[in-house]
PDB file of C-alpha atoms in Angstrom:
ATOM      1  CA  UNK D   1      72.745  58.153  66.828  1.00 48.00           C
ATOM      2  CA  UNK D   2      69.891  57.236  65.330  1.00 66.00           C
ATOM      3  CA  UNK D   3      68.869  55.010  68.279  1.00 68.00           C
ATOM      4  CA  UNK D   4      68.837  58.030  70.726  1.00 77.00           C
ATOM      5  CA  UNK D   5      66.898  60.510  68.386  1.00 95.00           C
ATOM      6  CA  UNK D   6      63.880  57.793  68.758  1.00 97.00           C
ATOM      7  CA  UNK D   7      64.640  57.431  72.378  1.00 97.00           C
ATOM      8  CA  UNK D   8      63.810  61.161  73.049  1.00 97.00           C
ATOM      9  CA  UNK D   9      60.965  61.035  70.477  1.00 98.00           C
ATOM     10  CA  UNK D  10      59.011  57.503  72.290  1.00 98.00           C
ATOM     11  CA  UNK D  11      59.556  60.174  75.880  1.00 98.00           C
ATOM     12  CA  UNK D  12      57.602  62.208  74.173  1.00 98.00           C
ATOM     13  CA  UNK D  13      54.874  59.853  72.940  1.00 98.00           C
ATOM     14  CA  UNK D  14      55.432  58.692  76.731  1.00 98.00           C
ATOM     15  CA  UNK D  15      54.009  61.583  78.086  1.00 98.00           C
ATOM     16  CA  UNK D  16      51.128  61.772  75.490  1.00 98.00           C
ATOM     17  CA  UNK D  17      50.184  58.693  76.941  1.00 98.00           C
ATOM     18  CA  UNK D  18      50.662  59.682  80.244  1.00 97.00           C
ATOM     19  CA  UNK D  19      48.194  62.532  80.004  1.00 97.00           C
ATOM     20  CA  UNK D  20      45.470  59.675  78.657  1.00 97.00           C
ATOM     21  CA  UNK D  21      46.227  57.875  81.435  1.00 95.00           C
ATOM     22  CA  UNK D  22      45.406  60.443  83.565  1.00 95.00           C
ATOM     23  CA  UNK D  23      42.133  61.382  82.119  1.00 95.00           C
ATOM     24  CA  UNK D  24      40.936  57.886  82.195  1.00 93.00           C
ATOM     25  CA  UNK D  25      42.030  56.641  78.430  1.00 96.00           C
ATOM     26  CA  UNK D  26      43.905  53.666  77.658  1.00 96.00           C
ATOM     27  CA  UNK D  27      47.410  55.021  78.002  1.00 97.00           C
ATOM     28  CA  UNK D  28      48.838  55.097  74.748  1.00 98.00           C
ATOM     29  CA  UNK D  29      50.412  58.483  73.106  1.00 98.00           C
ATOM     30  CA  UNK D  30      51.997  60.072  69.429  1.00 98.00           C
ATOM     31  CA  UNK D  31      53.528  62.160  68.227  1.00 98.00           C
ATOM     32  CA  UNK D  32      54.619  62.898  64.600  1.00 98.00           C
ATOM     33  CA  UNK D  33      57.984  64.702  64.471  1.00 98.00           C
ATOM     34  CA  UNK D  34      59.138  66.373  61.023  1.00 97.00           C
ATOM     35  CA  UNK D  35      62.210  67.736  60.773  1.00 96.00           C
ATOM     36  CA  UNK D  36      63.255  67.441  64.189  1.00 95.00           C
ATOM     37  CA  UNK D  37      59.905  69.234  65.523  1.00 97.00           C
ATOM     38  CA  UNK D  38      56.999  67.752  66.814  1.00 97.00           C
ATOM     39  CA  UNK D  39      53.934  68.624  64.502  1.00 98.00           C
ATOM     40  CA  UNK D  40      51.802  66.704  65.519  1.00 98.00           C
ATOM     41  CA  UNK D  41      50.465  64.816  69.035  1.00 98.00           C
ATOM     42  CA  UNK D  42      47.698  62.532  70.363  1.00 98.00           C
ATOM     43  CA  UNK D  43      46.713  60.503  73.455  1.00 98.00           C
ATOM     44  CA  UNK D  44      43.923  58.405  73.182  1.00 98.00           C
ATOM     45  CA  UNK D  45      40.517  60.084  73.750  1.00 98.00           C
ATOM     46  CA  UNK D  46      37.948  57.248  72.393  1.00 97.00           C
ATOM     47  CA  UNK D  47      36.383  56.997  75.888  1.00 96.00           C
ATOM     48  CA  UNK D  48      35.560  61.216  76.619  1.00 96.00           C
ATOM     49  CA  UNK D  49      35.248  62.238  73.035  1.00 97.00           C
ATOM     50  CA  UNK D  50      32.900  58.997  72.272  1.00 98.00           C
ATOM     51  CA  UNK D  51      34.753  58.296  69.018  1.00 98.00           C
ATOM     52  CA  UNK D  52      36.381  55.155  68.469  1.00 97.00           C
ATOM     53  CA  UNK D  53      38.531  56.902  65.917  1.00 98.00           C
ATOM     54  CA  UNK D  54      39.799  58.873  68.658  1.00 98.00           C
ATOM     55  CA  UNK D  55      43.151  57.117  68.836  1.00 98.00           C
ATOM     56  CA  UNK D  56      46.377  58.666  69.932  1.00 98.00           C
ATOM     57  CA  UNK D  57      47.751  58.320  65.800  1.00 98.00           C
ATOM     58  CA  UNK D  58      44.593  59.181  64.360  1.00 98.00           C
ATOM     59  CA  UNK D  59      44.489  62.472  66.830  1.00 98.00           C
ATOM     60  CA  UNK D  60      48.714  63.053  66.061  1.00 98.00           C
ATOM     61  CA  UNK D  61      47.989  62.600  62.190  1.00 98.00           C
ATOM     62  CA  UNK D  62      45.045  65.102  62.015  1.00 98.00           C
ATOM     63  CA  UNK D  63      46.953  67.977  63.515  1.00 98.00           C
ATOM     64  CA  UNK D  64      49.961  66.784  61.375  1.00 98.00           C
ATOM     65  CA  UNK D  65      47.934  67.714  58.472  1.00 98.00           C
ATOM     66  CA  UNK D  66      46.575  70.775  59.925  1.00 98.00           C
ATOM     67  CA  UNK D  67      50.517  71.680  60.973  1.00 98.00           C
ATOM     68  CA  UNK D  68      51.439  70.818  57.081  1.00 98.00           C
ATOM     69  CA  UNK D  69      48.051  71.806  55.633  1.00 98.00           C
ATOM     70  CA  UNK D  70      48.003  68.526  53.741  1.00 98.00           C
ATOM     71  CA  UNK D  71      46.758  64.983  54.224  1.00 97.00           C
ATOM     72  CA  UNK D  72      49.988  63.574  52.516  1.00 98.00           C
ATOM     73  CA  UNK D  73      52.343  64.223  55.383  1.00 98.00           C
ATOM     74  CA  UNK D  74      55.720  62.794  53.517  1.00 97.00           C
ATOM     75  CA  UNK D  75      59.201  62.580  55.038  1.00 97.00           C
ATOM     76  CA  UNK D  76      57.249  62.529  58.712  1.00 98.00           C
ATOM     77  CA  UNK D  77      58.279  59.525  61.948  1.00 98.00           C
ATOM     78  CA  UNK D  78      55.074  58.546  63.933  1.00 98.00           C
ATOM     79  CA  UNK D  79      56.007  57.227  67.387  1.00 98.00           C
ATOM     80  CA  UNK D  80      53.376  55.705  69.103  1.00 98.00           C
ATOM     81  CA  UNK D  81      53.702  53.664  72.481  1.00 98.00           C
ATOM     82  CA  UNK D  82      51.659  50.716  71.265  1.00 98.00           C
ATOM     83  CA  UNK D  83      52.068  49.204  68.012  1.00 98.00           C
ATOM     84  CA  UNK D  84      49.100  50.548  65.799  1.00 98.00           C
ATOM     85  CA  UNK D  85      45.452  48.784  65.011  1.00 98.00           C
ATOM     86  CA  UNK D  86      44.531  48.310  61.658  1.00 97.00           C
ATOM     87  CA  UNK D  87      42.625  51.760  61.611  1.00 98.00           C
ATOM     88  CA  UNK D  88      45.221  54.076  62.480  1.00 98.00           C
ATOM     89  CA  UNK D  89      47.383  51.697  60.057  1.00 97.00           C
ATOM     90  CA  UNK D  90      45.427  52.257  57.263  1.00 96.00           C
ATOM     91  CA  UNK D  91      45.653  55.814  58.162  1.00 97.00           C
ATOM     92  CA  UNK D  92      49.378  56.007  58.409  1.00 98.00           C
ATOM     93  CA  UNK D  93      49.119  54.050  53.889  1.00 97.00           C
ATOM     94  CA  UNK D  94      46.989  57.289  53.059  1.00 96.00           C
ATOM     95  CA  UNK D  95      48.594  59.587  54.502  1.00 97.00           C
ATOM     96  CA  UNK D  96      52.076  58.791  52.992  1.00 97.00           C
ATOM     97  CA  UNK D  97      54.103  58.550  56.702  1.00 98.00           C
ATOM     98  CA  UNK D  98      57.694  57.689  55.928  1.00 98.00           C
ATOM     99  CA  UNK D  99      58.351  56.016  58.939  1.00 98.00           C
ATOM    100  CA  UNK D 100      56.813  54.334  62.350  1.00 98.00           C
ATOM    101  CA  UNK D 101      58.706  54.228  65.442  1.00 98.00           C
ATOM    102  CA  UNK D 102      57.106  52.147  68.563  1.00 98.00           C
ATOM    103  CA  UNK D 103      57.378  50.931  71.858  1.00 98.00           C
ATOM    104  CA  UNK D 104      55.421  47.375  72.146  1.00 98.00           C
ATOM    105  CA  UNK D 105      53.469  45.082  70.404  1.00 97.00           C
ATOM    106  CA  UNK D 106      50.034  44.405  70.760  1.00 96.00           C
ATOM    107  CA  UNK D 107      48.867  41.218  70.653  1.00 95.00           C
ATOM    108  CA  UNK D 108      45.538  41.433  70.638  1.00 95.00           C
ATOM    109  CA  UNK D 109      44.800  44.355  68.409  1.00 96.00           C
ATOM    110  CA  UNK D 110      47.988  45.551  66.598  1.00 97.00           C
ATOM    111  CA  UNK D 111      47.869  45.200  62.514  1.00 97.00           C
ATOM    112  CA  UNK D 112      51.897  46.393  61.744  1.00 97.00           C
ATOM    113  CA  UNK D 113      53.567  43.005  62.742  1.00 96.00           C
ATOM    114  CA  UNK D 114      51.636  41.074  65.571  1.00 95.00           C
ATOM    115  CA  UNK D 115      47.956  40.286  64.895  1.00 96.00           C
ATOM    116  CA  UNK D 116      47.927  41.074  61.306  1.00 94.00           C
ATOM    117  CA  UNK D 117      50.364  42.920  58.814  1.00 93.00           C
ATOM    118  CA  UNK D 118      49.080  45.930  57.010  1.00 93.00           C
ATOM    119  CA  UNK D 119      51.841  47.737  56.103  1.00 92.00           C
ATOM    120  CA  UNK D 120      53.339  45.018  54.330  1.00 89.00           C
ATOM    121  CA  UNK D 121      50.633  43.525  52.392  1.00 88.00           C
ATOM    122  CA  UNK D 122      51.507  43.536  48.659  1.00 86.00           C
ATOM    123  CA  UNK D 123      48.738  45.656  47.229  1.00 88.00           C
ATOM    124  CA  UNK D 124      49.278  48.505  49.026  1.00 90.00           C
ATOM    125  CA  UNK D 125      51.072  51.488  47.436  1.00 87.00           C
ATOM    126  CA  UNK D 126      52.925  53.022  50.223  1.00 92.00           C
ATOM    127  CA  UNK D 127      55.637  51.604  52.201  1.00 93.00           C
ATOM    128  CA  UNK D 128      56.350  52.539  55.454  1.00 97.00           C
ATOM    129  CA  UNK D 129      60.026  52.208  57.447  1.00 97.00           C
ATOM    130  CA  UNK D 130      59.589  50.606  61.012  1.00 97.00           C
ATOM    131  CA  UNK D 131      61.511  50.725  63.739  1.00 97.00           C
ATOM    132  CA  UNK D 132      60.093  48.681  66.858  1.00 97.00           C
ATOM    133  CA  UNK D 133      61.071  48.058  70.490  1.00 97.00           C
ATOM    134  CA  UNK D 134      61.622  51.570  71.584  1.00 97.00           C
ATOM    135  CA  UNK D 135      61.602  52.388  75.278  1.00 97.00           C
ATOM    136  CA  UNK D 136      59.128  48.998  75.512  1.00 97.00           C
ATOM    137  CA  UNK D 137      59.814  48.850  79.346  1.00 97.00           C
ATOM    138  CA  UNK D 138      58.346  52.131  79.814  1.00 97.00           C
ATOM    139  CA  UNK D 139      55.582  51.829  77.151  1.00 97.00           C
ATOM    140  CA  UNK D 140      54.594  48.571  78.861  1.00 96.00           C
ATOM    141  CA  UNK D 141      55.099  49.696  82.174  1.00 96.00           C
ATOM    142  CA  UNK D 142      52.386  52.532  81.320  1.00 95.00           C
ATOM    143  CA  UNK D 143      49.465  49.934  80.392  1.00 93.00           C
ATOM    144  CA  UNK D 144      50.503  46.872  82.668  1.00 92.00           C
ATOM    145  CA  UNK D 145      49.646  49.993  85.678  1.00 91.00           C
ATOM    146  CA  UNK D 146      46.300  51.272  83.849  1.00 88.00           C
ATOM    147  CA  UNK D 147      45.338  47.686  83.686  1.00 85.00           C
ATOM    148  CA  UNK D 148      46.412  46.606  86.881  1.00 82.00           C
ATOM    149  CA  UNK D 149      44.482  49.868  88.795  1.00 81.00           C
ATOM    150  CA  UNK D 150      41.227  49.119  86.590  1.00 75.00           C
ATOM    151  CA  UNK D 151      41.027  46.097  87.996  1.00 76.00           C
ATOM    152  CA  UNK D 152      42.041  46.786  91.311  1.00 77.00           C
ATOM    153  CA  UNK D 153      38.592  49.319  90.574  1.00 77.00           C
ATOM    154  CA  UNK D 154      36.446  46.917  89.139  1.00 75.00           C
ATOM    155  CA  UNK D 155      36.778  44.028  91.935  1.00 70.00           C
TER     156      UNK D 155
END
């Protein structure tokens, strides 16, 4: 049951990334679901706002705590299309996210299992659930198609 709750959630996060996509951003979306609603989304936006904070979890966690009026946004699910850098990581820690739901790994950049570990490492006083693998055809569908036109662009 489980399994198809985070299904419909990663669509979601799908189409976050989706709009990126189509505005020229890495295509990689959030969204932060409490209690079965969504209160908070993000598609990556480091390229037209000129941030590189701008990620699509940084973006979904900020209007989680304006949704919540907190920073500690306990008993939330992040699902994010691409496993997280260490940044948005760090970000997840402090702001006390119960659990992370994504789609693929990155192996160049991601800090939750692939490049480097943060949400495990033994000083750290929040522990976060994960959950990975989600809809990773579509999620790497997505960028393997951003990549492949931006190429197709720059030759």
């Amino acid at each position: 049951m489980s399994e198809i709750k985070d299904e419909y959630w990663m669509q979601y996060a799908i189409e976050m990334a989706n709009i990126a996509s189509a505005e020229g951003e890495v295509p990689v979306g959030a969204i932060l679901v409490k209690d079965a609603k969504v209160i908070g989304k993000g598609w990556n936006r480091s390229i037209s706002q000129h941030d590189p904070s701008a990620h699509a979890e940084i973006l979904a966690i900020r209007d989680g705590g304006r949704a919540l009026k907190n920073y500690r946004l306990l008993d939330t699910t992040l699902y994010v299309t691409l496993e997280p850098c260490a940044m948005c990581a760090g970000a997840m820690v402090h702001s006390r996210i119960y659990r992370l739901v994504y789609g693929i790994y990155d192996m160049k950049n991601g800090a939750v299992e692939s490049v480097m570990n943060v949400l495990s490492y033994s000083g750290i006083n929040h522990k976060i659930k994960l959950t990975t693998g989600v809809l990773s055809t579509e999620c790497l569908a997505l960028l393997k198609n951003f990549f492949n036109v931006a190429r197709k662009r720059n030759n």
